[in-house]
Amino acid sequence: MSQSPIYSDIIFVRDLVLPCRIGIHAEEHNGKQRVRFSVDIAVAHGATRDRRRPVVDYDSIIEAIQAVIDEGHINLMETLAERVADSCLALQGAQRVSVRVEKLDRVPGASLGVEITRGSEPAS
């Protein structure tokens, strides 16, 4: 008995820098700081034969990130990453998501952040 091949495509937005209200320290409550977002979303299959199918697209990913930011101040980077992951997994066709968020302004010369993966592999 032969099995059908499993296809998984990765749709991604990487190195998107947006101003965010993030952090637990008092000085982080006074304004926005730059946060870099990198999001990879595994989908069962993407566009085929140069025809768009109803799958995750780049604008949807950016809109999901912006919607989370627009909700207001978030204390923890882990919470920010989790909310972005949840929003991206809600997109049609999304099976698994990796989200990396990095504060760029907290420590001069360094980025501080977290990377999470959520979702599941397609069923065999």
PDB file of C-alpha atoms in Angstrom, residues 5-76:
ATOM      1  CA  PRO A   5       3.502  12.154  -0.286  1.00  0.00           C
ATOM      2  CA  ILE A   6       3.212  14.805   2.402  1.00  0.00           C
ATOM      3  CA  TYR A   7       4.047  18.270   1.195  1.00  0.00           C
ATOM      4  CA  SER A   8       4.835  21.058   3.592  1.00  0.00           C
ATOM      5  CA  ASP A   9       5.716  24.536   2.418  1.00  0.00           C
ATOM      6  CA  ILE A  10       7.084  27.295   4.607  1.00  0.00           C
ATOM      7  CA  ILE A  11       5.717  30.787   4.151  1.00  0.00           C
ATOM      8  CA  PHE A  12       7.834  33.332   6.004  1.00  0.00           C
ATOM      9  CA  VAL A  13       8.331  36.939   6.979  1.00  0.00           C
ATOM     10  CA  ARG A  14      11.759  37.593   8.437  1.00  0.00           C
ATOM     11  CA  ASP A  15      13.453  40.569  10.040  1.00  0.00           C
ATOM     12  CA  LEU A  16      10.348  42.764  10.174  1.00  0.00           C
ATOM     13  CA  VAL A  17      11.082  45.586  12.629  1.00  0.00           C
ATOM     14  CA  LEU A  18       8.120  47.312  14.289  1.00  0.00           C
ATOM     15  CA  PRO A  19       7.780  49.642  17.281  1.00  0.00           C
ATOM     16  CA  CYS A  20       6.197  47.909  20.290  1.00  0.00           C
ATOM     17  CA  ARG A  21       5.204  48.684  23.836  1.00  0.00           C
ATOM     18  CA  ILE A  22       6.981  45.793  25.545  1.00  0.00           C
ATOM     19  CA  GLY A  23       8.804  45.087  28.782  1.00  0.00           C
ATOM     20  CA  ILE A  24       8.548  44.784  32.542  1.00  0.00           C
ATOM     21  CA  HIS A  25      11.100  47.460  33.488  1.00  0.00           C
ATOM     22  CA  ALA A  26       9.791  50.923  34.423  1.00  0.00           C
ATOM     23  CA  GLU A  27      11.683  52.626  31.586  1.00  0.00           C
ATOM     24  CA  GLU A  28      10.030  50.243  29.105  1.00  0.00           C
ATOM     25  CA  HIS A  29       6.574  51.502  30.066  1.00  0.00           C
ATOM     26  CA  ASN A  30       7.328  55.037  28.853  1.00  0.00           C
ATOM     27  CA  GLY A  31       7.368  54.405  25.125  1.00  0.00           C
ATOM     28  CA  LYS A  32       7.927  52.035  22.274  1.00  0.00           C
ATOM     29  CA  GLN A  33      11.038  50.105  21.364  1.00  0.00           C
ATOM     30  CA  ARG A  34      12.010  48.322  18.197  1.00  0.00           C
ATOM     31  CA  VAL A  35      11.218  44.620  18.018  1.00  0.00           C
ATOM     32  CA  ARG A  36      12.316  42.355  15.161  1.00  0.00           C
ATOM     33  CA  PHE A  37       9.873  39.625  14.141  1.00  0.00           C
ATOM     34  CA  SER A  38      10.664  36.507  12.129  1.00  0.00           C
ATOM     35  CA  VAL A  39       7.764  34.141  11.470  1.00  0.00           C
ATOM     36  CA  ASP A  40       7.809  30.842   9.570  1.00  0.00           C
ATOM     37  CA  ILE A  41       4.474  29.128   8.934  1.00  0.00           C
ATOM     38  CA  ALA A  42       4.241  25.544   7.657  1.00  0.00           C
ATOM     39  CA  VAL A  43       1.270  24.966   5.372  1.00  0.00           C
ATOM     40  CA  ALA A  44       0.106  21.720   3.762  1.00  0.00           C
ATOM     41  CA  HIS A  45       0.715  23.169   0.332  1.00  0.00           C
ATOM     42  CA  GLY A  46       1.146  26.594  -1.156  1.00  0.00           C
ATOM     43  CA  ALA A  47       0.334  28.020  -4.533  1.00  0.00           C
ATOM     44  CA  THR A  48       0.702  25.429  -7.266  1.00  0.00           C
ATOM     45  CA  ARG A  49       1.135  25.823 -10.999  1.00  0.00           C
ATOM     46  CA  ASP A  50       1.388  29.582 -10.497  1.00  0.00           C
ATOM     47  CA  ARG A  51      -2.182  29.766  -9.244  1.00  0.00           C
ATOM     48  CA  ARG A  52      -2.943  31.184  -5.849  1.00  0.00           C
ATOM     49  CA  ARG A  53      -4.747  28.810  -3.520  1.00  0.00           C
ATOM     50  CA  PRO A  54      -6.400  29.876  -0.266  1.00  0.00           C
ATOM     51  CA  VAL A  55      -3.248  29.747   1.836  1.00  0.00           C
ATOM     52  CA  VAL A  56      -1.359  31.951   4.240  1.00  0.00           C
ATOM     53  CA  ASP A  57       0.148  34.985   2.541  1.00  0.00           C
ATOM     54  CA  TYR A  58       2.728  37.551   3.611  1.00  0.00           C
ATOM     55  CA  ASP A  59       0.209  40.344   4.204  1.00  0.00           C
ATOM     56  CA  SER A  60      -1.820  38.099   6.518  1.00  0.00           C
ATOM     57  CA  ILE A  61       1.272  37.376   8.602  1.00  0.00           C
ATOM     58  CA  ILE A  62       2.167  41.074   8.895  1.00  0.00           C
ATOM     59  CA  GLU A  63      -1.442  41.966   9.749  1.00  0.00           C
ATOM     60  CA  ALA A  64      -1.495  39.275  12.466  1.00  0.00           C
ATOM     61  CA  ILE A  65       1.690  40.692  14.019  1.00  0.00           C
ATOM     62  CA  GLN A  66       0.398  44.266  13.846  1.00  0.00           C
ATOM     63  CA  ALA A  67      -2.925  43.277  15.420  1.00  0.00           C
ATOM     64  CA  VAL A  68      -1.115  41.814  18.432  1.00  0.00           C
ATOM     65  CA  ILE A  69       1.013  44.967  18.791  1.00  0.00           C
ATOM     66  CA  ASP A  70      -2.086  47.164  18.534  1.00  0.00           C
ATOM     67  CA  GLU A  71      -3.633  45.420  21.574  1.00  0.00           C
ATOM     68  CA  GLY A  72      -1.334  47.480  23.819  1.00  0.00           C
ATOM     69  CA  HIS A  73       1.556  47.018  26.223  1.00  0.00           C
ATOM     70  CA  ILE A  74       2.837  43.464  26.756  1.00  0.00           C
ATOM     71  CA  ASN A  75       5.158  42.665  29.651  1.00  0.00           C
ATOM     72  CA  LEU A  76       6.999  39.580  28.390  1.00  0.00           C
TER      73      LEU A  76
END
